[in-house]
PDB file of C-alpha atoms in Angstrom:
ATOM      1  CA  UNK S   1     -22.172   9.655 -12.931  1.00 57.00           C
ATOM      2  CA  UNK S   2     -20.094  11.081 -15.800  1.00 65.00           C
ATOM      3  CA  UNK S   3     -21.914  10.190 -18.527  1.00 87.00           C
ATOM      4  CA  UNK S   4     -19.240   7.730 -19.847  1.00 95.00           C
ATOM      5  CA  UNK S   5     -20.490   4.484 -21.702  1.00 96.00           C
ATOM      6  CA  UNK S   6     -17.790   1.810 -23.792  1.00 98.00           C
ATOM      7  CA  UNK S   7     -18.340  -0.089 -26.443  1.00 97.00           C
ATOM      8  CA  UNK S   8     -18.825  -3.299 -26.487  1.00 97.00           C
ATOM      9  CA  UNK S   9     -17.745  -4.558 -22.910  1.00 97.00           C
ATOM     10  CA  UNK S  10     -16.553  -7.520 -24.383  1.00 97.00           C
ATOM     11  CA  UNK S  11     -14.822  -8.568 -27.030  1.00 97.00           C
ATOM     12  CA  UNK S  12     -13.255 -11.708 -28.039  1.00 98.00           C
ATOM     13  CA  UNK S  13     -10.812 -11.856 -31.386  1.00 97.00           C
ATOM     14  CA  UNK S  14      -8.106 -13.337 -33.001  1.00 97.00           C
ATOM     15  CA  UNK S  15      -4.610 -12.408 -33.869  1.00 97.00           C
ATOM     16  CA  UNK S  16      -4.149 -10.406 -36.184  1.00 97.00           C
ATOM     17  CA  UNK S  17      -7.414  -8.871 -36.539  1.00 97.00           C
ATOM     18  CA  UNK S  18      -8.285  -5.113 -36.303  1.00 96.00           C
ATOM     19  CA  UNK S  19     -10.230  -3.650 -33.454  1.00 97.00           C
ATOM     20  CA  UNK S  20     -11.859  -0.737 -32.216  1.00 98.00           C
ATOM     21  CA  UNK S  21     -12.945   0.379 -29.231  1.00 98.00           C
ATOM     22  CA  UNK S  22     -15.305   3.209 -28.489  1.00 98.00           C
ATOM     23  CA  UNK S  23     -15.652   5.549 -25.650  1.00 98.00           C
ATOM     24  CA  UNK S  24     -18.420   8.106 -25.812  1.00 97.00           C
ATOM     25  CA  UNK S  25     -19.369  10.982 -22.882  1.00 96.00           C
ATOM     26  CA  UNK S  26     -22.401  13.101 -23.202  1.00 93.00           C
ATOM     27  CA  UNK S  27     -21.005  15.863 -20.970  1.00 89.00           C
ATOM     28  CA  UNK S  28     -18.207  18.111 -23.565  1.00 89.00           C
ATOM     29  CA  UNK S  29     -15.440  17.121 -21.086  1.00 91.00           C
ATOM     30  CA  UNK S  30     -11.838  18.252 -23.067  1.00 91.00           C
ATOM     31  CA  UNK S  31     -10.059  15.397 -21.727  1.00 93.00           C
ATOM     32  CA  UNK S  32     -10.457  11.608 -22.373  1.00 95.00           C
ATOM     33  CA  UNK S  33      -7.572   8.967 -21.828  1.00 96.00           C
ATOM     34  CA  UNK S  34      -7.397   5.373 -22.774  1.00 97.00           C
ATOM     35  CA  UNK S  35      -5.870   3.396 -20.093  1.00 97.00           C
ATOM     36  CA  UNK S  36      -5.454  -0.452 -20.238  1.00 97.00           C
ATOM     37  CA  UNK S  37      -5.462  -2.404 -16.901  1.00 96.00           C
ATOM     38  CA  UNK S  38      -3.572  -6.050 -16.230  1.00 94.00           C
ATOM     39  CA  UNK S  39      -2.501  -7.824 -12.984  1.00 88.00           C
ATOM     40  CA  UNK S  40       0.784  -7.065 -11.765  1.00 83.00           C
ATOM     41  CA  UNK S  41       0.793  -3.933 -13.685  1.00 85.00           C
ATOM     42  CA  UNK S  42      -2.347  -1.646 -12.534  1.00 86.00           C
ATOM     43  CA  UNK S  43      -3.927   1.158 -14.664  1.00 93.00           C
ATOM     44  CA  UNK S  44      -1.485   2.117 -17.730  1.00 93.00           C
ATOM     45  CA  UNK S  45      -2.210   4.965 -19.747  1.00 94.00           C
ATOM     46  CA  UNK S  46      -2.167   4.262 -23.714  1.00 96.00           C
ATOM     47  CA  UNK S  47      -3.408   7.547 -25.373  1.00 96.00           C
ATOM     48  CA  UNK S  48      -5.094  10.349 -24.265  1.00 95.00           C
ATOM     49  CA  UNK S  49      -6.784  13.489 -25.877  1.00 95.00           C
ATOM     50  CA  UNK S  50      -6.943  17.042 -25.279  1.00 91.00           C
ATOM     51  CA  UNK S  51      -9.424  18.307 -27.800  1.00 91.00           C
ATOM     52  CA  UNK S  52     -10.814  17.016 -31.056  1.00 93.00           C
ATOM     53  CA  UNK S  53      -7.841  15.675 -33.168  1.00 90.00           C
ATOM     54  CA  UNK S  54      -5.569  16.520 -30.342  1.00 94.00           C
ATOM     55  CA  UNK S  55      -4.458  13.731 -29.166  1.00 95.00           C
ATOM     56  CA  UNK S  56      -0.705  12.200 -27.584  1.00 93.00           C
ATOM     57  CA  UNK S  57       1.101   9.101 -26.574  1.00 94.00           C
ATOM     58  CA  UNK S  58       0.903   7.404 -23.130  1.00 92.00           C
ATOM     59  CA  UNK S  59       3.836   4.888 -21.821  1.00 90.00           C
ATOM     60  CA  UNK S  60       2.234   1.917 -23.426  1.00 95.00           C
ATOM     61  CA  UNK S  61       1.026   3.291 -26.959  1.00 96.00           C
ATOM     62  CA  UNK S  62       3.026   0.970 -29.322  1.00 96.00           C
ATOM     63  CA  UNK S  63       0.360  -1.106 -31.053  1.00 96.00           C
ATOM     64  CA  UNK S  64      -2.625   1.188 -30.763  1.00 98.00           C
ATOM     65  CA  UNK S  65      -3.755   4.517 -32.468  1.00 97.00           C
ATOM     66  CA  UNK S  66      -6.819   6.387 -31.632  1.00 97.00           C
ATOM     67  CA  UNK S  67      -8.669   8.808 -33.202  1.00 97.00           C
ATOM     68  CA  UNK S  68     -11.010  11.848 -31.859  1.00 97.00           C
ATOM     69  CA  UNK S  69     -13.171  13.480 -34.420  1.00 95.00           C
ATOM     70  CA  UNK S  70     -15.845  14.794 -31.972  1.00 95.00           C
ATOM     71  CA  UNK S  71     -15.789  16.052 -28.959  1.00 94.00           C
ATOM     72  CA  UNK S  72     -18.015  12.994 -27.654  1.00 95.00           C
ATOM     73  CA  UNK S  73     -16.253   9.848 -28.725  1.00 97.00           C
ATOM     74  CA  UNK S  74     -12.334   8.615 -28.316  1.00 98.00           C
ATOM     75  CA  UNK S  75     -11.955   5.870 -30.091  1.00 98.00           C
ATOM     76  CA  UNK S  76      -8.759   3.116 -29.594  1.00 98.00           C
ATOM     77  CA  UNK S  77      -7.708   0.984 -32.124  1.00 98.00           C
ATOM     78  CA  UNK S  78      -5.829  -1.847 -32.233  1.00 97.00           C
ATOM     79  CA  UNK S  79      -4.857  -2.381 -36.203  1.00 93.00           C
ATOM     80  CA  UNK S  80      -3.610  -6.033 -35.758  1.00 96.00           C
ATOM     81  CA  UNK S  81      -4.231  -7.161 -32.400  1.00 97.00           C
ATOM     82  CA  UNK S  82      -2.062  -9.606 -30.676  1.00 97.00           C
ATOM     83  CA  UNK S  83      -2.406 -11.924 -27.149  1.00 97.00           C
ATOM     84  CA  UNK S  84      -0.433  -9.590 -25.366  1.00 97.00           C
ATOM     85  CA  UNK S  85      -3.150  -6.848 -25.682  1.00 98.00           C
ATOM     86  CA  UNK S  86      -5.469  -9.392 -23.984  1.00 98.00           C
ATOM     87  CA  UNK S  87      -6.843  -6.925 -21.077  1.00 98.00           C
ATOM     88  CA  UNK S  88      -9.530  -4.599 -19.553  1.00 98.00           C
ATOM     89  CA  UNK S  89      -9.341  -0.970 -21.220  1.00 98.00           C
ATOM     90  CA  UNK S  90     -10.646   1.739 -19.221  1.00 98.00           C
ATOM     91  CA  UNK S  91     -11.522   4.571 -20.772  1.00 97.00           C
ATOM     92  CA  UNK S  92     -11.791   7.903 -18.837  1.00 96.00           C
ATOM     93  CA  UNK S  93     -12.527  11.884 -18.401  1.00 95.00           C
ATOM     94  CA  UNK S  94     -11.401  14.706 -16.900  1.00 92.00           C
ATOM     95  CA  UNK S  95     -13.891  17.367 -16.106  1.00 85.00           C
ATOM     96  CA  UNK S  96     -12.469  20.940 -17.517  1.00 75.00           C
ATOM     97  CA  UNK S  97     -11.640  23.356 -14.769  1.00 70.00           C
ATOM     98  CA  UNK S  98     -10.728  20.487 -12.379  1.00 66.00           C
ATOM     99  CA  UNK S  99      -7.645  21.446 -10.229  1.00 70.00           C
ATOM    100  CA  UNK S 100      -5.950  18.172  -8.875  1.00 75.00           C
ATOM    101  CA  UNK S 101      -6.762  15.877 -11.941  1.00 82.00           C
ATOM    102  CA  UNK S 102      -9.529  14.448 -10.823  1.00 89.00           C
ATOM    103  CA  UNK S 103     -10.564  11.687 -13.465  1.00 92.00           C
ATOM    104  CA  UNK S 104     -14.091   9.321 -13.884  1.00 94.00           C
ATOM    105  CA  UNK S 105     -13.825   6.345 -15.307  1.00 96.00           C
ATOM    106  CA  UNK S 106     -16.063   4.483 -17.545  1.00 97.00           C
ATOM    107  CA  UNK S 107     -17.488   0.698 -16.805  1.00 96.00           C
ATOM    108  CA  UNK S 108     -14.465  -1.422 -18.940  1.00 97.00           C
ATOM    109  CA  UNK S 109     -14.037  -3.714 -22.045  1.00 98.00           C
ATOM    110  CA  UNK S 110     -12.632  -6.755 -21.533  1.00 97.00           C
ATOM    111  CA  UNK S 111     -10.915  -7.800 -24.606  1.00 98.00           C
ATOM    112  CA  UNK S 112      -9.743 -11.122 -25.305  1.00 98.00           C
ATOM    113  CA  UNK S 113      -7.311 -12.250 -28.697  1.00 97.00           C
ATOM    114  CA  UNK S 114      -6.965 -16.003 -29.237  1.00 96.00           C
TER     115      UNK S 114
ATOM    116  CA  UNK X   1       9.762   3.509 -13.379  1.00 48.00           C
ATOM    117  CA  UNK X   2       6.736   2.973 -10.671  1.00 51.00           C
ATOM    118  CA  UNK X   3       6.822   6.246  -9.090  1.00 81.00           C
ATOM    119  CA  UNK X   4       4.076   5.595  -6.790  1.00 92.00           C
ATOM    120  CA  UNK X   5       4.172   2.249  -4.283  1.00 94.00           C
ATOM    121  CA  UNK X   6       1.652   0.803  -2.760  1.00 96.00           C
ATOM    122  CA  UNK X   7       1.336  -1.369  -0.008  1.00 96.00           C
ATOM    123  CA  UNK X   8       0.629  -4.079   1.409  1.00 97.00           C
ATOM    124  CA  UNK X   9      -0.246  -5.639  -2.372  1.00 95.00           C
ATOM    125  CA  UNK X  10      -2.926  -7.403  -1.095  1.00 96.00           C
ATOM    126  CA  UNK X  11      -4.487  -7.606   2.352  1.00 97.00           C
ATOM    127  CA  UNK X  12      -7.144 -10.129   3.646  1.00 97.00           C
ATOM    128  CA  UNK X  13      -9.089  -9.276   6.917  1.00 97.00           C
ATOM    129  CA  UNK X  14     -12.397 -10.083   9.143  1.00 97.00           C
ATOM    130  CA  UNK X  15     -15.600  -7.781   9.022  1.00 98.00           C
ATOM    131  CA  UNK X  16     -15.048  -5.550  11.672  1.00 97.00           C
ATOM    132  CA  UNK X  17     -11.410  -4.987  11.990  1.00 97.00           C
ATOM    133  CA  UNK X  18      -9.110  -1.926  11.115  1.00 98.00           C
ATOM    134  CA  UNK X  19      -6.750  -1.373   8.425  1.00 97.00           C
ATOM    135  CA  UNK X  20      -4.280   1.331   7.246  1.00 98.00           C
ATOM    136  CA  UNK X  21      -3.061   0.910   3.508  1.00 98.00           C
ATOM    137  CA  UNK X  22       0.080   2.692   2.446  1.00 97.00           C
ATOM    138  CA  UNK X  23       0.926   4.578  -1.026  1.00 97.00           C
ATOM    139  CA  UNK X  24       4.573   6.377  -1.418  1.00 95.00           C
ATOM    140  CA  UNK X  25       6.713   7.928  -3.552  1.00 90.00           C
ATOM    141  CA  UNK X  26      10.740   9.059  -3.352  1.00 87.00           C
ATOM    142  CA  UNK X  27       9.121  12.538  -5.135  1.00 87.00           C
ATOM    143  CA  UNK X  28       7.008  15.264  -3.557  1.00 88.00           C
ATOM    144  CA  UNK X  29       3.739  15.503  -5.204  1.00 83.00           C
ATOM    145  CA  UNK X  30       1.285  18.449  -5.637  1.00 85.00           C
ATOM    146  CA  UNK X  31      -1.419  16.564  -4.742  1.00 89.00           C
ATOM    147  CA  UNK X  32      -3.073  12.738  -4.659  1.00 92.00           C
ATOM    148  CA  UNK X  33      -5.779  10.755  -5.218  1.00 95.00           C
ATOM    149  CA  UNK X  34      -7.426   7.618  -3.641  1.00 97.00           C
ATOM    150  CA  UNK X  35     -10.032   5.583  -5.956  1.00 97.00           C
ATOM    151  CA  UNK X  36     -11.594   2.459  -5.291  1.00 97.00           C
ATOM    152  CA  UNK X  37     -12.571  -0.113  -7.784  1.00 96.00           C
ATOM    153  CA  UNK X  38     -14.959  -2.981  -7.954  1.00 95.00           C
ATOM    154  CA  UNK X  39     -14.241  -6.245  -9.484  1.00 90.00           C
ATOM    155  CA  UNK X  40     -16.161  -5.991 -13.063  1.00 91.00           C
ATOM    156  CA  UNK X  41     -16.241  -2.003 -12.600  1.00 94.00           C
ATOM    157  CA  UNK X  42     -14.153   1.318 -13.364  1.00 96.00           C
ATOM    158  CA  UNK X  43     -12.027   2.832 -10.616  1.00 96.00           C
ATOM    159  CA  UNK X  44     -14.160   5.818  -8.957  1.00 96.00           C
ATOM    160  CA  UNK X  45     -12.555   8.394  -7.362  1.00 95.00           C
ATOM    161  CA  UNK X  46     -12.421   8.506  -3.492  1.00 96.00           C
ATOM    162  CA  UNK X  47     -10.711  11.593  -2.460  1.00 95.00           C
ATOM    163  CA  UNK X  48      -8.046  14.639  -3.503  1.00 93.00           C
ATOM    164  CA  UNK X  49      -5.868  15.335  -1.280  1.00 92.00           C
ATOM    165  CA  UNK X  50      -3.753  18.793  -1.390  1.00 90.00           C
ATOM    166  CA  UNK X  51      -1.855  20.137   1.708  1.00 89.00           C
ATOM    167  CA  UNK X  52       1.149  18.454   3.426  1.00 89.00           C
ATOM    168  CA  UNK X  53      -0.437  17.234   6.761  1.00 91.00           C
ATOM    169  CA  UNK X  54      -3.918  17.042   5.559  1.00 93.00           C
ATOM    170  CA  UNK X  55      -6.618  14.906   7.104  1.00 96.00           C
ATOM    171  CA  UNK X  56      -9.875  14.110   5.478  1.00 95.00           C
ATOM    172  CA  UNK X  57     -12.573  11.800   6.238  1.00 96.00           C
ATOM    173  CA  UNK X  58     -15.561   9.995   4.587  1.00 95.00           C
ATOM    174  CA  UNK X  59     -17.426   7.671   6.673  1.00 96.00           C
ATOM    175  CA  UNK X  60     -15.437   5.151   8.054  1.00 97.00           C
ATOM    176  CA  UNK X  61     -12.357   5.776   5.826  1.00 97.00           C
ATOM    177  CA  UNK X  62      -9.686   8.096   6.636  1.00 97.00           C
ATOM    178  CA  UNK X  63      -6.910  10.138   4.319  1.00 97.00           C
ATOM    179  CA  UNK X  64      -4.052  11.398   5.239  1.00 96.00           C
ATOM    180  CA  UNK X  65      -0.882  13.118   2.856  1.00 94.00           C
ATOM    181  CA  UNK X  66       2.250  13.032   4.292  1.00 92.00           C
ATOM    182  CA  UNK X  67       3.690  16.438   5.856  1.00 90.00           C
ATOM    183  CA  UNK X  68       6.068  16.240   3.393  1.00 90.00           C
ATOM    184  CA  UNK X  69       3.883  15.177   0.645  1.00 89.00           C
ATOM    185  CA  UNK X  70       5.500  11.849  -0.456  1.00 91.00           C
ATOM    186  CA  UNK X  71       3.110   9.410   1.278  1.00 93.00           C
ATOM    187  CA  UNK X  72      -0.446   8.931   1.868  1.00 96.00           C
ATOM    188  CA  UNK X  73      -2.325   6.922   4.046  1.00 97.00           C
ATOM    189  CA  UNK X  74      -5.981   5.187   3.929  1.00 98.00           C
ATOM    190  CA  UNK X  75      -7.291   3.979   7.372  1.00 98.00           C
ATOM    191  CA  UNK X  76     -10.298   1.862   7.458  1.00 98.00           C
ATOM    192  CA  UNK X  77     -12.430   1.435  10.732  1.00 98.00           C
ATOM    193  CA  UNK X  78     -14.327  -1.573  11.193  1.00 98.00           C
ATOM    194  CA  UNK X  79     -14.063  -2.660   7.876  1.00 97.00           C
ATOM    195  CA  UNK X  80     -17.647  -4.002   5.948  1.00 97.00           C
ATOM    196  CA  UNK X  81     -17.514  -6.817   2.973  1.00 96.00           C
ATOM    197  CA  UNK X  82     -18.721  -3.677   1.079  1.00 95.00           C
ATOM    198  CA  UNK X  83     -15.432  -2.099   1.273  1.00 96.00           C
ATOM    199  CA  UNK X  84     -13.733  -5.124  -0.534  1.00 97.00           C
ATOM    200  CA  UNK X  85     -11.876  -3.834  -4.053  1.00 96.00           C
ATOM    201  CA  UNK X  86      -8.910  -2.842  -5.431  1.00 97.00           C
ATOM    202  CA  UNK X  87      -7.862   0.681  -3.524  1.00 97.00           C
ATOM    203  CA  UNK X  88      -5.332   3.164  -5.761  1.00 97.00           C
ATOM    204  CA  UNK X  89      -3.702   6.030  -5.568  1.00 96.00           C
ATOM    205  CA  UNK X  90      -2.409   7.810  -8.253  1.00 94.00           C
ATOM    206  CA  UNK X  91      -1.193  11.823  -8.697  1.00 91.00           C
ATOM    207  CA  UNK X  92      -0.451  13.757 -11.734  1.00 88.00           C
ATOM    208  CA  UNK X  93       2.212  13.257 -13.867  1.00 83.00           C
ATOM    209  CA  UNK X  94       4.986  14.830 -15.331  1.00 77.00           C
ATOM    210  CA  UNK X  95       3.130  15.954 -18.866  1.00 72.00           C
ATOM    211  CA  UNK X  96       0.658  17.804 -17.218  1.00 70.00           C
ATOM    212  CA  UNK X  97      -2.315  15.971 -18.263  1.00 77.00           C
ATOM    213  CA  UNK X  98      -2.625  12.357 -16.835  1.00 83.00           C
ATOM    214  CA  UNK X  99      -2.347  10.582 -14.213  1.00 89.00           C
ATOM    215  CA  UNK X 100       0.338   7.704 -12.900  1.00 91.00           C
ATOM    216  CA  UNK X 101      -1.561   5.239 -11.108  1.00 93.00           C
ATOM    217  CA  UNK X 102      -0.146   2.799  -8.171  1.00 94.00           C
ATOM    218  CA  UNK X 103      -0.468  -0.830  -8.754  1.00 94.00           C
ATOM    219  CA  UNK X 104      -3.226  -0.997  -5.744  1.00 95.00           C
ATOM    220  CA  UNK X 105      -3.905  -2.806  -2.815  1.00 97.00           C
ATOM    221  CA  UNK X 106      -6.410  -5.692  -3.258  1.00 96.00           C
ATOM    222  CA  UNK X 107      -8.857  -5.772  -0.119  1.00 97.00           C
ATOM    223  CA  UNK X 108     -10.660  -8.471   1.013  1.00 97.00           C
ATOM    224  CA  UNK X 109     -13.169  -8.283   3.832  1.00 97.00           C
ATOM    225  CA  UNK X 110     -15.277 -11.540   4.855  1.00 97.00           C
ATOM    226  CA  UNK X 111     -17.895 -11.786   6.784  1.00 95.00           C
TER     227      UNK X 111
END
């Protein structure tokens, strides 16, 4: 268990609302990542983080921001969500010091926009 | 650009039988990954493996990498409707901090 919880698990909005997401660890891991995950399309990385306030784009990052002010919660934002960001975001860690990568995975938030 | 492939997408079998489950790539990789993930739940990390060749086992699930570390390999013996979910493999990418993920191979196992 790495200590990773999301908040809330669900989530249902409506265009053109703002959102925010919230991952928190209680274990100092560096590295957190914000991956969203649809069918036909697998696990997708959005934004990830490599210290507090150090933070870069993923291959789907247009429409979300994220922020990282403490070493304990990433936080994803959606400023005006639309029906295309419909999905299940995954947020994740990787343990310092690990060689190969290795990342845990928190439990999901399904988010739907109507 | 998916630079990891998975096959067969999906794969539907009896309790009991075998099953290998295929993830490649046209690049060699330094190392991969195998998760498996439960309907409602976060992937959760299987296995690393590192070295060209490389077997490793756990339980009734097998690993191999490739000897020239492009493919990897998951064989499942006598397969249990416990070992139903969505099976990845993914292996770091280029910017030296994530991952790229394969789309996954969606098992089903029935009593």
């Amino acid at each position: 268990d790495a200590g990773i919880t999301q908040s809330p698990r669900h989530k249902v909005t409506e265009t053109g609302t703002p959102v925010t997401l919230r991952c928190h660890q209680t274990e100092n891991h560096r590295y957190m990542y914000w991956y969203r995950q649809d069918p036909g399309h697998g696990l997708r990385l959005i934004h990830y983080s490599y210290g507090v306030k150090d933070t870069d784009k993923g291959e789907v990052s247009d429409g979300y921001s994220v922020s990282r002010s403490k070493t304990e919660d990433f936080l994803l934002t959606l400023e005006s969500a639309t029906s295309s960001q419909t999905s299940v975001y995954f947020c994740a860690i990787r343990p310092w010091g690990g060689r190969f990568y290795e990342q845990y995975f928190g439990p999901g938030t399904r988010l739907t926009v109507t | 650009t998916q630079l990891l492939e998975q096959s067969p997408q999906f794969l539907s079998i009896q309790e009991g039988e075998n099953l290998t489950v295929y993830c490649n790539s046209l690049s060699v990789f330094s190392s991969l990954q195998w998760y498996r993930q439960e309907p409602g739940e976060g992937p959760v990390l299987l296995v690393t493996v590192v070295t060209g060749g490389e077997v490793k086992k756990l339980k009734r699930l097998t690993f191999q990498f490739g000897d020239a570390r492009k493919d990897s390999s998951l064989h499942i013996t006598a397969a249990q409707p416990g070992d139903t979910g969505l099976y990845l493999c993914a292996r770091p990418g280029d910017s030296g901090y994530a991952l790229n993920f394969g789309k996954g191979t969606s098992l089903l196992v029935t009593p």
